[in-house]
Amino acid sequence: MSETSKKVVLAYSGGLDTSCILLWLKEKGYQVIAYMANIGQEEDFNVAREKALKIGAVKVIIEDLREVFLSSFVWPAIACGLLYEGKYLLGTAIARPCISEALVRIAKSENASIIAHGATGKGNDQVRFELSCYSLFPDVQILAPWREKEFYTRFSGRSDLLRYAQQNRIPISATPKEPWSTDANLLHISYESGILENPATLAPKQIYKMTNDPLNSPTEPEEIEVSFEQGYPSSVRKLRSNEIFLTPLKIIECLNEIGGIHGIGRIDIVENRFIGLKSRGVYESPGAKILYEAHQELETFILDREVSRVKSYLTNKMSDYVYNECDFVRNGILYSQKYVTGTVRLQLYKGTVSIFSRRSKASLYNERLVSMDIKGGFEPEDAGGFIRTQAYRLKEFNRFEKEATTLKFIE
Amino acid sequence: MSETSKKVVLAYSGGLDTSCILLWLKEKGYQVIAYMANIGQEEDFNVAREKALKIGAVKVIIEDLREVFLSSFVWPAIACGLLYEGKYLLGTAIARPCISEALVRIAKSENASIIAHGATGKGNDQVRFELSCYSLFPDVQILAPWREKEFYTRFSGRSDLLRYAQQNRIPISATPKEPWSTDANLLHISYESGILENPATLAPKQIYKMTNDPLNSPTEPEEIEVSFEQGYPSSVRKLRSNEIFLTPLKIIECLNEIGGIHGIGRIDIVENRFIGLKSRGVYESPGAKILYEAHQELETFILDREVSRVKSYLTNKMSDYVYNECDFVRNGILYSQKYVTGTVRLQLYKGTVSIFSRRSKASLYNERLVSMDIKGGFEPEDAGGFIRTQAYRLKEFNRFEKEATTLKFIE
Amino acid sequence: MSETSKKVVLAYSGGLDTSCILLWLKEKGYQVIAYMANIGQEEDFNVAREKALKIGAVKVIIEDLREVFLSSFVWPAIACGLLYEGKYLLGTAIARPCISEALVRIAKSENASIIAHGATGKGNDQVRFELSCYSLFPDVQILAPWREKEFYTRFSGRSDLLRYAQQNRIPISATPKEPWSTDANLLHISYESGILENPATLAPKQIYKMTNDPLNSPTEPEEIEVSFEQGYPSSVRKLRSNEIFLTPLKIIECLNEIGGIHGIGRIDIVENRFIGLKSRGVYESPGAKILYEAHQELETFILDREVSRVKSYLTNKMSDYVYNECDFVRNGILYSQKYVTGTVRLQLYKGTVSIFSRRSKASLYNERLVSMDIKGGFEPEDAGGFIRTQAYRLKEFNRFEKEATTLKFIE
Amino acid sequence: MSETSKKVVLAYSGGLDTSCILLWLKEKGYQVIAYMANIGQEEDFNVAREKALKIGAVKVIIEDLREVFLSSFVWPAIACGLLYEGKYLLGTAIARPCISEALVRIAKSENASIIAHGATGKGNDQVRFELSCYSLFPDVQILAPWREKEFYTRFSGRSDLLRYAQQNRIPISATPKEPWSTDANLLHISYESGILENPATLAPKQIYKMTNDPLNSPTEPEEIEVSFEQGYPSSVRKLRSNEIFLTPLKIIECLNEIGGIHGIGRIDIVENRFIGLKSRGVYESPGAKILYEAHQELETFILDREVSRVKSYLTNKMSDYVYNECDFVRNGILYSQKYVTGTVRLQLYKGTVSIFSRRSKASLYNERLVSMDIKGGFEPEDAGGFIRTQAYRLKEFNRFEKEATTLKFIE
């Protein structure tokens, strides 16, 4: 088989970039299998299928990965409390390995040794995509046209892609492209690049698709209860209607809707990309934000202080990692979740999640013991011994500093 | 000199507890010097002075520590980004060493070897008070009546204190005590114990004194700009009126007021006390919350990723520490602040601080370099080499796992 | 039942201190059950039994805990790589919870609610003993005579104990007490206090009981092989005689003997005690030292770099901890051991353990890939892209510093 | 100016590889400035100069960087306690930035925009070299022939280089190349690759140049004293001869010699390279090993426990880092050294450094306080309160686990 008749599995989105890449790959002689995963983004998959076939894909595969995305990627991330640089809920980062698993599975079953994607050479997505592909399929060859000189010199901007599409009758969306790029799934929509790159200007109001502007969100707050079992979300209850939601898909859809109504989960940050550059990202993740806050509250309520400290170190490590150390760290974290079972009552209002109460059958919180009014098994004198014993180090340090002043130190 | 004629410096608040303690100490034969620090709490210091003298203090000393509290304790805490367990801004924890320094200074100048306080035996305050006193004055003797069997068996509840006060004509505030305890300074008001000890109920609405309920706060948002120099707040500007505030006291007062109007900075948490118990705390710290958010944003905008990671470790350490390792850790952190100079524009609305923009003469953010549309000195092919090199570890791990499956592992 | 007829389980060693404590407890009206655990210390247990009965113990219980000590405490510690402050192999620290478990078990089965021990008020042992007892038996009452004013004022030094023993016909060992104190088990002998407290003098040569002085140890080195399965020692082979040792007890006895001959495992350090004081400790742990070095070597050979980094953090945490967070951290660490299976060849000579070779069926070490002479699937150009991508952060920092110099910074 | 007449500064060693690279660069039309730094390696610099000129260098620059290497790189590394993966003293890693600084300085003064080196594409050296060059001179162009396809396909092995050298009359060392590669400076000699790549075989005995085999080292031990001021080595005294050494160069030369005699500082490890591969390295660093051990001992003797813990985290970070975060972390660490002043007495014998004593005018070690025989200001009862207070968390955890067993957990 000649080089040019090789099979490629392309992560296809239906948009202008990957449509042009599909055609370009075909022109280069590749047999292109277009792969689309439904992880909750808004997309007419039938239209995309027709488009890919029309451009020349030898096969189009579309899979609904929403359930596996939630149960194998999102729920563990919630249980681990993942949060990147204190703000970003990792909506895209978590989705990439889910898609990579599928791409590798398809590549193996279709006997293809090449996987192609439309991510650019400066972003995080290329790293996440490729590291997870290499990890699962070490012999895979990755084709990233936006890093190929031949491709990026030919298509130096969007207008080149548009011209190429028109010349080759690739259908183009009637609505003009927005001046930023977007990634969407059940967990969030992200916006970056284009006019968003200026960190001194606000993201335009019309950018947001999942959430109301808190300035226009309802003036009546809404109460819900979120329950967890061993760190995994297990149910959501709306207090007003007493509706209850029990499956992962229902839970996230309910929280995205209700959170969106109340303007929850808009994030506008400058973050550090994996390759070291700083970039500006705008996100909306209403449901994920609610789950994150509720889980944090329940965990703090239940776990021992020192366990929390170590878990927090592991969580930060895992939020930074994208690959195999994850397995080791995740195991460490999830062990801490075995008691994180209980319910948190929350209020949603004008972009804010407020905690109303926490309940758990087992928590280290002990009202009787902590009460200032009741002794509850606590001997007040013991605290004096505790403090005086702690103070030996301090008194020693004081002595030490006095001794040390007779020596001359450069400060 | 007999034991009973010894001098005691008492941290006096003017309230029922420390008034009874003052009298009790006098009855035990001590000469009591009542010390009050003004760190921004609402208090009629003249009334308190009269009261202490009436009860029998040999001397009453009242000092305005507000400036030193802000410049030596609060500003460094902001620059260090201190936050306990992800939520609490440490308003009381930061104030204690400021007061302890004063108590030790007074004790030394008055030739007193005993310092007394009214903190209880289960809380954090006793620890913070005493460790900072022992650290500065290793030979000091601490008298904590609430840990003395003689005292706490005699006064087993509030009613015993009230009776004792009435019998001894200690003036009692006309307003009945609220069913929780409070600590206030420029940085915050805290509420704990009493009816707040039940973690499954909301804090009562009337508890809050510094902040409006976001449900009733203005429906018009407000914009401000906060500037920092080397991590320290240097000015606040209200955009509506174009007023500018430049001194620490003006800055915090302005932010407390405007933040309070918009319902910013209410915190309701379960936290881990120093002695290991979990307790529930309710806080309002409108100005501190705004400063924390603005500083975080500016720092992320400016600092290198790896510096941020190490700084974040140090900040967590310092948020846990109350004593001498602080000196070492603080030095480490403050070194990271030498470039943290710039301005953040914020919106305050319905309990939320939103970032509008960030500006700095020097930041690692580079719009040209990060832009998806401009090459800006970036060679796309390099990223491929970067990823493939990163991937060696993953491919190796894949090989390794395959080899390892021939061995039998207990999992 | 009156207070004085209460049952006490006493951790009895057979020595002067606990013999006097036994008698003192009896005098105070307690029924004393003397408990001795054989964890490998050199002791005539029958003599000790007779002595305890003669002094007045209502019962003497002696148990051989050597197997459970090794398999449940020592082997996991080796797999976790525990090492305190970079030097101390935690021989006593690991033994305490093993004994505490037994004391609690006995106390429960004998219906005793009090556990007594002879540890002093300044050391680590009281902390380890009591925290593990409280953890397993929260309602237990601990009796530590060396912290009881009545006891320590009556017996202010060794001569008081000796006089008390003579007056009460408690048999005293003929050999005069050495001017330091000692703790021994299968893992080590520790020496501290007395003449050892001066950190500027060498420990006396005659102190050591398990190891030859390297100055007099054999001039012929000796080779052995140590094998591990999932981090646990599984066999030791002497290359000279080809003898092989397979059970935990045989393994540790063999390594203690052969390590002792070659002067391995003497440690003389200043360390930080749990309560914050610095103290000087001298240890000999020949077998443990060999196992530690061999395990470290094998682990480095096998584990991924980032897994090692996180594991090392956890190991340091666990070396510091003595209580329940251990469970969480240990789980995290042991997960990293699932591939740590293989063999290390070592040379023992004049106090030194040298690594001769490492073998494992599965290791991330890949001779072909790392070889400078063979390309082995490695594309040299990729490294250039890797480095240039890493360098963006540095170049940015350079730009940043230049920009920043136009601003005035206090340094 | 044409591309080919561009100036290159080549890091020249005088060996076969960089000699061939020099010629190859000249053939490609570059003007090559050969740069050699004397950082203590054994080399006839005059011979090397002649050779470079003969091959065609337009200029040869040789500088003695030994003093700056010690005072600006080695001494801070000792004060920071740098140790990579628990074993490697970073001898080469520390030298690279020292040389890079010089290369950048020369390049700038000679108006050259290209720096070339002979490091291979799999090692750490390329990374260290280039990242420090990019950091100091962001616009520099790096030329690494071993990563250039044209070069490495033409010279696929040593025999190709030898043939090329002979054809072009490049003088070749008479002694045949050893089957491994070497890097030497004042701090160490490293050996890697070639026959050393097999981790299951011992390094050949004849490999070592700085140290005696401990099997043949003197049977008489030797005592020395090493003193430090604020973490920097300040003097070495030989006790036998009472000679004293005071300058950095004299100190390191003395310790290398005496350490070498006694077989100190041989290290044979498998380590993780920066690019993620595992590799085997053999090192000898007699002087550095002695300084490391002495400094560790003194620091443990002096510093507070919690300061040690944080410092140890920073040291591990810094041992991993090669670039700008170093500045931040180093500042943090060095602050901890302001009290690390004192003297350690050591014995050198058969490959082992033993600590004989430590002395310091100011240390947290307090013989009186720690003594088991003297109360020394310590109240034994306080320890009981300390332990019981610590135990609340454990008792709570016990209660919690019992409550939790009524719930069903998946374990």
PDB file of C-alpha atoms in Angstrom, chain A residues 17 120-122 146 152 155-161 177-181 192-197 273, chain B residues 367-378:
ATOM      1  CA  ASP A  17     -11.401  24.191   9.742  1.00  0.00           C
ATOM      2  CA  THR A 120      -3.662  24.751  16.456  1.00  0.00           C
ATOM      3  CA  GLY A 121      -0.002  24.786  17.384  1.00  0.00           C
ATOM      4  CA  LYS A 122      -0.249  27.177  20.318  1.00  0.00           C
ATOM      5  CA  TRP A 146      -1.936  23.460  11.657  1.00  0.00           C
ATOM      6  CA  TYR A 152      -0.201  26.770   7.477  1.00  0.00           C
ATOM      7  CA  PHE A 155      -3.873  28.791   4.746  1.00  0.00           C
ATOM      8  CA  SER A 156      -2.511  31.748   6.619  1.00  0.00           C
ATOM      9  CA  GLY A 157      -5.902  33.033   7.752  1.00  0.00           C
ATOM     10  CA  ARG A 158      -9.600  32.432   7.744  1.00  0.00           C
ATOM     11  CA  SER A 159     -10.096  34.074   4.363  1.00  0.00           C
ATOM     12  CA  ASP A 160      -7.821  31.479   2.745  1.00  0.00           C
ATOM     13  CA  LEU A 161      -9.948  28.708   4.235  1.00  0.00           C
ATOM     14  CA  LYS A 177     -18.118  33.334  12.099  1.00  0.00           C
ATOM     15  CA  GLU A 178     -17.904  34.982  15.480  1.00  0.00           C
ATOM     16  CA  PRO A 179     -14.605  36.734  16.193  1.00  0.00           C
ATOM     17  CA  TRP A 180     -13.520  34.092  18.722  1.00  0.00           C
ATOM     18  CA  SER A 181     -13.350  30.315  18.860  1.00  0.00           C
ATOM     19  CA  GLU A 192     -11.008  32.177  23.389  1.00  0.00           C
ATOM     20  CA  SER A 193      -8.781  33.986  20.887  1.00  0.00           C
ATOM     21  CA  GLY A 194      -9.834  36.723  18.463  1.00  0.00           C
ATOM     22  CA  ILE A 195     -11.143  39.811  20.168  1.00  0.00           C
ATOM     23  CA  LEU A 196     -10.935  38.036  23.518  1.00  0.00           C
ATOM     24  CA  GLU A 197      -7.149  38.165  23.442  1.00  0.00           C
ATOM     25  CA  ARG A 273      -1.326  27.100  29.015  1.00  0.00           C
TER      26      ARG A 273
ATOM     27  CA  GLU B 367      -1.143  39.160  23.189  1.00  0.00           C
ATOM     28  CA  ARG B 368       0.951  38.859  20.046  1.00  0.00           C
ATOM     29  CA  LEU B 369       2.568  35.607  21.070  1.00  0.00           C
ATOM     30  CA  VAL B 370      -0.610  33.916  22.215  1.00  0.00           C
ATOM     31  CA  SER B 371      -2.748  35.013  19.281  1.00  0.00           C
ATOM     32  CA  MET B 372      -4.122  32.174  17.199  1.00  0.00           C
ATOM     33  CA  ASP B 373      -4.076  34.381  14.117  1.00  0.00           C
ATOM     34  CA  ILE B 374      -0.542  35.711  14.276  1.00  0.00           C
ATOM     35  CA  LYS B 375       2.583  33.553  14.340  1.00  0.00           C
ATOM     36  CA  GLY B 376       4.302  36.135  16.536  1.00  0.00           C
ATOM     37  CA  GLY B 377       7.660  34.408  16.740  1.00  0.00           C
ATOM     38  CA  PHE B 378       6.157  31.001  17.417  1.00  0.00           C
TER      39      PHE B 378
END
